[in-house]
Short mmCIF file of C-alpha atoms in Angstrom, two decimals:
data_model
loop_
_atom_site.label_atom_id
_atom_site.label_comp_id
_atom_site.label_asym_id
_atom_site.label_seq_id
_atom_site.Cartn_x
_atom_site.Cartn_y
_atom_site.Cartn_z
CA MET A 1334 0.00 0.00 0.00
CA LYS A 1335 2.83 2.42 0.86
CA ARG A 1336 4.38 1.77 -2.57
CA LEU A 1337 1.04 2.47 -4.26
CA ILE A 1338 0.57 5.76 -2.38
CA LEU A 1339 4.15 6.79 -3.19
CA ALA A 1340 3.57 6.03 -6.89
CA LEU A 1341 0.40 8.13 -6.93
CA LEU A 1342 2.21 11.04 -5.27
CA LEU A 1343 4.98 10.87 -7.85
CA LEU A 1344 2.51 10.83 -10.73
CA ALA A 1345 0.30 13.61 -9.38
CA PRO A 1346 2.34 16.53 -10.79
CA LEU A 1347 2.09 14.98 -14.27
CA ALA A 1348 -1.71 14.94 -14.27
CA PRO A 1349 -3.44 17.77 -16.22
CA ALA A 1350 -4.76 20.62 -14.12
CA HIS A 1351 -8.48 20.52 -13.37
CA ALA A 1352 -10.49 22.61 -15.85
CA ALA A 1353 -12.10 25.07 -13.43
CA LEU A 1354 -14.42 26.72 -15.94
CA ASN A 1355 -16.68 25.33 -18.63
CA VAL A 1356 -16.80 27.99 -21.37
CA PHE A 1357 -19.25 28.17 -24.28
CA ALA A 1358 -17.94 30.48 -27.03
CA CYS A 1359 -20.28 31.59 -29.81
CA GLU A 1360 -17.46 31.99 -32.36
CA PRO A 1361 -13.98 30.47 -32.82
CA GLU A 1362 -12.18 33.79 -32.21
CA TRP A 1363 -13.51 33.96 -28.67
CA ALA A 1364 -12.72 30.30 -28.04
CA ALA A 1365 -9.17 31.06 -29.17
CA LEU A 1366 -8.95 34.09 -26.88
CA VAL A 1367 -10.21 32.13 -23.87
CA ALA A 1368 -7.61 29.46 -24.63
CA GLU A 1369 -4.90 32.14 -24.58
CA LEU A 1370 -6.12 33.67 -21.32
CA ALA A 1371 -7.12 30.57 -19.36
CA GLY A 1372 -5.06 27.68 -20.73
CA GLU A 1373 -5.93 24.46 -18.93
CA ARG A 1374 -8.09 26.31 -16.43
CA ALA A 1375 -10.96 26.38 -18.92
CA LYS A 1376 -12.62 23.78 -21.11
CA VAL A 1377 -13.75 25.71 -24.18
CA TYR A 1378 -16.36 24.80 -26.80
CA SER A 1379 -17.13 26.88 -29.91
CA ALA A 1380 -20.71 26.84 -31.21
CA THR A 1381 -19.66 27.77 -34.75
CA THR A 1382 -16.79 26.98 -37.07
CA ALA A 1383 -14.75 29.17 -39.40
CA ARG A 1384 -16.81 27.88 -42.33
CA GLN A 1385 -20.14 28.99 -40.87
CA ASP A 1386 -21.86 32.37 -41.06
CA PRO A 1387 -22.20 33.33 -37.36
CA HIS A 1388 -25.34 35.33 -38.17
CA ARG A 1389 -27.22 32.16 -38.96
CA ILE A 1390 -26.85 28.74 -37.35
CA GLU A 1391 -29.36 26.19 -36.11
CA ALA A 1392 -30.08 26.22 -32.38
CA ARG A 1393 -29.47 22.48 -32.04
CA PRO A 1394 -30.30 20.48 -28.88
CA SER A 1395 -26.59 19.68 -28.50
CA LEU A 1396 -25.84 23.41 -28.25
CA ILE A 1397 -28.59 23.87 -25.66
CA ALA A 1398 -27.00 21.09 -23.60
CA ARG A 1399 -23.62 22.84 -23.84
CA VAL A 1400 -25.07 26.14 -22.61
CA ARG A 1401 -26.84 24.32 -19.78
CA ARG A 1402 -23.47 23.09 -18.46
CA ALA A 1403 -21.55 26.34 -19.06
CA ASP A 1404 -20.02 28.55 -16.38
CA LEU A 1405 -19.35 31.30 -18.91
CA VAL A 1406 -20.84 32.21 -22.31
CA VAL A 1407 -18.57 34.39 -24.48
CA CYS A 1408 -20.13 35.89 -27.60
CA THR A 1409 -19.67 38.84 -29.93
CA GLY A 1410 -22.96 40.54 -29.09
CA ALA A 1411 -24.23 43.64 -30.95
CA GLU A 1412 -27.03 41.38 -32.22
CA LEU A 1413 -24.66 39.19 -34.27
CA GLU A 1414 -26.16 36.04 -32.71
CA ILE A 1415 -29.71 37.38 -32.32
CA GLY A 1416 -31.08 34.66 -34.60
CA TRP A 1417 -30.04 31.77 -32.37
CA LEU A 1418 -28.39 32.68 -29.05
CA PRO A 1419 -31.53 33.94 -27.24
CA LEU A 1420 -33.20 30.60 -28.00
CA LEU A 1421 -30.21 28.66 -26.66
CA LEU A 1422 -30.14 30.71 -23.46
CA ARG A 1423 -33.89 30.38 -22.94
CA GLN A 1424 -34.01 26.65 -23.57
CA ALA A 1425 -30.89 25.92 -21.50
CA GLY A 1426 -32.40 27.48 -18.37
CA ASN A 1427 -28.93 28.16 -16.92
CA ALA A 1428 -29.37 31.21 -14.66
CA ARG A 1429 -25.58 31.74 -14.36
CA VAL A 1430 -25.09 32.61 -18.05
CA GLN A 1431 -28.08 34.82 -18.76
CA PRO A 1432 -27.46 38.42 -19.99
CA GLY A 1433 -26.54 40.66 -17.08
CA GLN A 1434 -25.00 37.81 -15.07
CA ALA A 1435 -21.28 37.29 -14.44
CA GLY A 1436 -21.35 34.21 -16.64
CA TYR A 1437 -22.37 36.17 -19.75
CA PHE A 1438 -19.76 38.19 -21.69
CA GLU A 1439 -20.24 40.20 -24.90
CA ALA A 1440 -16.99 41.27 -26.58
CA ALA A 1441 -18.56 44.09 -28.60
CA ALA A 1442 -19.91 45.65 -25.41
CA VAL A 1443 -16.44 46.53 -24.08
CA VAL A 1444 -15.03 48.31 -27.17
CA GLU A 1445 -16.04 51.25 -29.33
CA ARG A 1446 -18.32 50.12 -32.15
CA LEU A 1447 -18.54 51.56 -35.67
CA ASP A 1448 -21.61 51.97 -37.91
CA VAL A 1449 -24.00 52.62 -35.03
CA PRO A 1450 -27.20 53.73 -36.79
CA THR A 1451 -29.31 56.64 -35.59
CA THR A 1452 -32.42 54.82 -36.78
CA VAL A 1453 -33.13 51.20 -37.71
CA ASP A 1454 -35.64 50.11 -40.32
CA ARG A 1455 -36.13 46.67 -41.87
CA ALA A 1456 -35.86 48.34 -45.27
CA MET A 1457 -32.18 48.95 -44.44
CA GLY A 1458 -31.46 45.17 -44.43
CA ASP A 1459 -29.85 43.33 -41.50
CA VAL A 1460 -28.57 46.47 -39.78
CA HIS A 1461 -27.44 46.03 -36.18
CA ALA A 1462 -28.90 48.59 -33.81
CA SER A 1463 -25.83 48.37 -31.55
CA GLY A 1464 -23.39 48.92 -34.39
CA ASN A 1465 -21.22 46.72 -36.58
CA PRO A 1466 -20.49 43.51 -34.60
CA HIS A 1467 -17.33 42.34 -36.41
CA VAL A 1468 -14.99 43.87 -33.81
CA HIS A 1469 -12.47 41.01 -33.83
CA THR A 1470 -11.08 42.08 -37.23
CA ASP A 1471 -9.18 44.87 -35.46
CA PRO A 1472 -6.34 43.46 -33.31
CA ARG A 1473 -6.27 46.66 -31.23
CA ARG A 1474 -9.81 45.92 -30.09
CA ILE A 1475 -8.82 42.29 -29.39
CA ALA A 1476 -6.26 43.64 -26.89
CA ARG A 1477 -8.92 45.61 -25.01
CA ILE A 1478 -11.38 42.71 -25.08
CA ALA A 1479 -8.67 40.44 -23.64
CA GLU A 1480 -8.29 42.72 -20.62
CA HIS A 1481 -12.02 42.65 -19.86
CA LEU A 1482 -12.35 38.94 -20.52
CA SER A 1483 -9.40 38.10 -18.28
CA ALA A 1484 -10.98 40.05 -15.43
CA ARG A 1485 -14.22 38.15 -15.96
CA LEU A 1486 -12.40 34.80 -15.84
CA ALA A 1487 -10.65 35.82 -12.62
CA GLY A 1488 -13.94 36.90 -11.07
CA LEU A 1489 -15.56 33.56 -11.85
CA ASP A 1490 -12.55 31.58 -10.65
CA PRO A 1491 -10.97 33.69 -7.87
CA ALA A 1492 -8.75 30.86 -6.65
CA ASN A 1493 -6.80 31.16 -9.92
CA ALA A 1494 -7.07 34.95 -10.35
CA GLN A 1495 -3.31 35.53 -10.32
CA ALA A 1496 -2.80 32.85 -12.94
CA TYR A 1497 -5.28 34.62 -15.25
CA ARG A 1498 -3.49 37.94 -14.69
CA ASP A 1499 -0.15 36.31 -15.49
CA ARG A 1500 -1.48 34.80 -18.71
CA LEU A 1501 -3.02 38.16 -19.72
CA ALA A 1502 0.33 39.89 -19.18
CA ASP A 1503 2.10 37.30 -21.33
CA PHE A 1504 -0.56 37.47 -24.06
CA SER A 1505 -0.59 41.28 -24.05
CA ARG A 1506 3.20 41.46 -24.40
CA ARG A 1507 3.27 39.03 -27.33
CA TRP A 1508 0.20 40.63 -28.96
CA SER A 1509 1.66 44.15 -28.70
CA GLU A 1510 4.93 43.03 -30.30
CA ALA A 1511 3.03 41.29 -33.09
CA LEU A 1512 0.74 44.29 -33.60
CA ASP A 1513 3.74 46.56 -34.20
CA ARG A 1514 5.11 44.06 -36.74
CA TRP A 1515 1.74 43.63 -38.53
CA SER A 1516 1.14 47.39 -38.69
CA ALA A 1517 4.56 48.03 -40.23
CA ARG A 1518 4.18 45.28 -42.83
CA ALA A 1519 0.67 46.44 -43.75
CA ALA A 1520 1.74 50.04 -44.47
CA PRO A 1521 1.30 49.59 -48.29
CA LEU A 1522 -2.42 48.95 -47.67
CA ARG A 1523 -3.06 52.49 -46.40
CA GLY A 1524 -5.44 54.31 -48.74
CA VAL A 1525 -6.18 51.20 -50.82
CA ARG A 1526 -9.81 51.12 -52.01
CA VAL A 1527 -11.57 47.81 -51.38
CA VAL A 1528 -14.92 46.21 -52.22
CA ALA A 1529 -16.29 43.62 -49.78
CA HIS A 1530 -19.07 41.05 -49.96
CA HIS A 1531 -20.55 42.08 -46.57
CA LYS A 1532 -19.67 44.73 -43.99
CA ASP A 1533 -17.32 42.30 -42.21
CA TRP A 1534 -14.19 44.41 -42.42
CA VAL A 1535 -14.96 47.97 -41.27
CA TYR A 1536 -12.75 47.56 -38.19
CA LEU A 1537 -9.94 46.11 -40.33
CA TYR A 1538 -10.26 49.12 -42.67
CA GLU A 1539 -10.00 51.50 -39.71
CA TRP A 1540 -6.90 49.78 -38.34
CA LEU A 1541 -5.05 49.65 -41.68
CA GLY A 1542 -6.34 52.91 -43.19
CA MET A 1543 -8.07 51.16 -46.09
CA GLU A 1544 -11.05 52.73 -47.87
CA SER A 1545 -14.40 51.11 -48.65
CA ALA A 1546 -15.36 51.26 -52.33
CA GLY A 1547 -18.67 49.44 -51.93
CA TYR A 1548 -20.32 46.12 -51.10
CA LEU A 1549 -21.52 43.18 -53.16
CA GLU A 1550 -24.62 42.76 -51.02
CA VAL A 1551 -27.47 45.04 -52.04
CA LYS A 1552 -27.96 45.83 -48.34
CA PRO A 1553 -26.52 44.07 -45.27
CA GLY A 1554 -27.74 40.48 -45.41
CA ILE A 1555 -29.41 40.93 -48.84
CA PRO A 1556 -27.57 38.82 -51.50
CA PRO A 1557 -25.96 40.51 -54.52
CA SER A 1558 -28.27 41.14 -57.47
CA ALA A 1559 -27.41 41.56 -61.16
CA ALA A 1560 -28.65 45.16 -61.15
CA HIS A 1561 -26.61 46.04 -58.04
CA LEU A 1562 -23.43 44.48 -59.42
CA ALA A 1563 -23.87 46.28 -62.75
CA ALA A 1564 -24.23 49.60 -60.91
CA LEU A 1565 -21.15 48.82 -58.81
CA LYS A 1566 -19.19 48.09 -62.01
CA VAL A 1567 -20.05 51.55 -63.31
CA GLU A 1568 -19.00 53.17 -60.02
CA LEU A 1569 -15.66 51.35 -60.07
CA ALA A 1570 -14.99 52.50 -63.63
CA ALA A 1571 -15.07 56.07 -62.30
CA GLN A 1572 -13.29 55.34 -59.02
CA PRO A 1573 -11.37 52.04 -59.27
CA ALA A 1574 -10.71 49.66 -56.40
CA ARG A 1575 -7.80 47.22 -55.99
CA LEU A 1576 -9.34 44.28 -54.10
CA VAL A 1577 -12.68 42.55 -53.56
CA LEU A 1578 -12.90 40.64 -50.27
CA ARG A 1579 -14.98 37.68 -49.16
CA THR A 1580 -14.92 35.16 -46.32
CA PRO A 1581 -14.68 31.35 -46.76
CA TYR A 1582 -18.42 30.97 -46.09
CA GLN A 1583 -19.61 33.55 -48.64
CA ASP A 1584 -20.59 32.62 -52.20
CA PRO A 1585 -17.57 33.46 -54.44
CA ARG A 1586 -19.54 33.98 -57.65
CA ALA A 1587 -20.28 37.69 -57.19
CA SER A 1588 -16.70 38.63 -56.30
CA GLU A 1589 -15.33 36.55 -59.18
CA TRP A 1590 -17.76 38.20 -61.62
CA LEU A 1591 -16.73 41.66 -60.44
CA ALA A 1592 -13.06 40.70 -60.74
CA GLN A 1593 -13.56 39.59 -64.34
CA GLN A 1594 -15.48 42.74 -65.22
CA THR A 1595 -13.32 45.37 -63.52
CA GLY A 1596 -9.89 43.88 -62.86
CA VAL A 1597 -10.12 44.07 -59.07
CA VAL A 1598 -8.29 41.19 -57.38
CA PRO A 1599 -10.50 38.71 -55.48
CA VAL A 1600 -9.14 37.85 -52.02
CA GLU A 1601 -10.57 35.30 -49.61
CA LEU A 1602 -9.71 36.35 -46.06
CA PRO A 1603 -10.00 34.08 -43.04
CA TYR A 1604 -12.87 35.49 -41.02
CA THR A 1605 -11.89 33.80 -37.77
CA ALA A 1606 -9.47 31.32 -36.21
CA GLY A 1607 -9.33 27.85 -37.76
CA GLY A 1608 -10.61 26.70 -41.12
CA THR A 1609 -7.77 28.29 -43.12
CA PRO A 1610 -4.16 27.00 -43.06
CA GLY A 1611 -2.04 28.98 -40.60
CA THR A 1612 -4.96 30.37 -38.58
CA ALA A 1613 -5.11 27.91 -35.70
CA ASP A 1614 -4.85 30.78 -33.21
CA LEU A 1615 -5.46 34.54 -33.17
CA PHE A 1616 -1.84 35.36 -34.05
CA GLY A 1617 -2.09 33.22 -37.17
CA LEU A 1618 -5.45 34.76 -38.05
CA VAL A 1619 -4.04 38.29 -38.24
CA GLU A 1620 -0.80 37.10 -39.86
CA VAL A 1621 -2.61 35.33 -42.71
CA THR A 1622 -5.05 38.25 -43.13
CA VAL A 1623 -2.21 40.74 -43.66
CA GLU A 1624 -0.31 38.34 -45.93
CA ARG A 1625 -3.31 37.78 -48.20
CA LEU A 1626 -4.12 41.48 -48.45
CA LEU A 1627 -0.54 42.30 -49.41
CA ALA A 1628 -0.44 39.42 -51.91
CA GLY A 1629 -3.53 40.89 -53.55
CA LEU A 1630 -1.62 44.10 -54.31
CA GLN A 1631 1.13 42.27 -56.22
#
């Protein structure tokens, strides 16, 4: 018996640390950020993949079960998940992760948002009353979200609060160094006019100083039409653009048609972590985004 106890004591340090928090992330970018900030102290599940449009997914029973067991729900907010998250939260019946509780975190709520409308009308398309939700495409906003999210993790798991602060400090140092490098490399993109399929990239434009030359969608969430694309072609003849951007989950036909008609270069950007080679984490996501934009200028 003594030998058995001694063996268990020797093996104990090799065992993985207990996952203190069960985290449900609405999108892969927030799952990746929680992984950076919590490490083994959180078990993270992402409700969507990089190949899915986060505006629209099915509220499956398996997702309801995940929310029911969660200690923390981390989502974008700004109505990005309005089509499915409220149903998940209602059906799960988990009081700890309802809006307003410590177990509910919206990334867009802790940073400045762009495109906040003064009025909202259904005739405007899928316009978000709280502003454009795609905040993760600006790495400067990711840094601020990380600070708030780390504090939330520490509040939910106070026994490991110092460990969360240490991981935040390490992440912030590495992210700041990378941000300086990305910003320097992306300097040729300043002032470049760009068409996009959807208004996914307004925060990326702001960070890199790029200019919007229009959108393939008729209105946010309304698919491209032949008449709209023809009008956009005329506009680009007067004021040319260099690139037309889309995500992996958007239909490529409209951007390819515009490229053939006007000479703009079609570029598929990774919208979030995973799904595209080199984007397994947030660092890779920004790295590949900058690389593909610069390659489009060649």
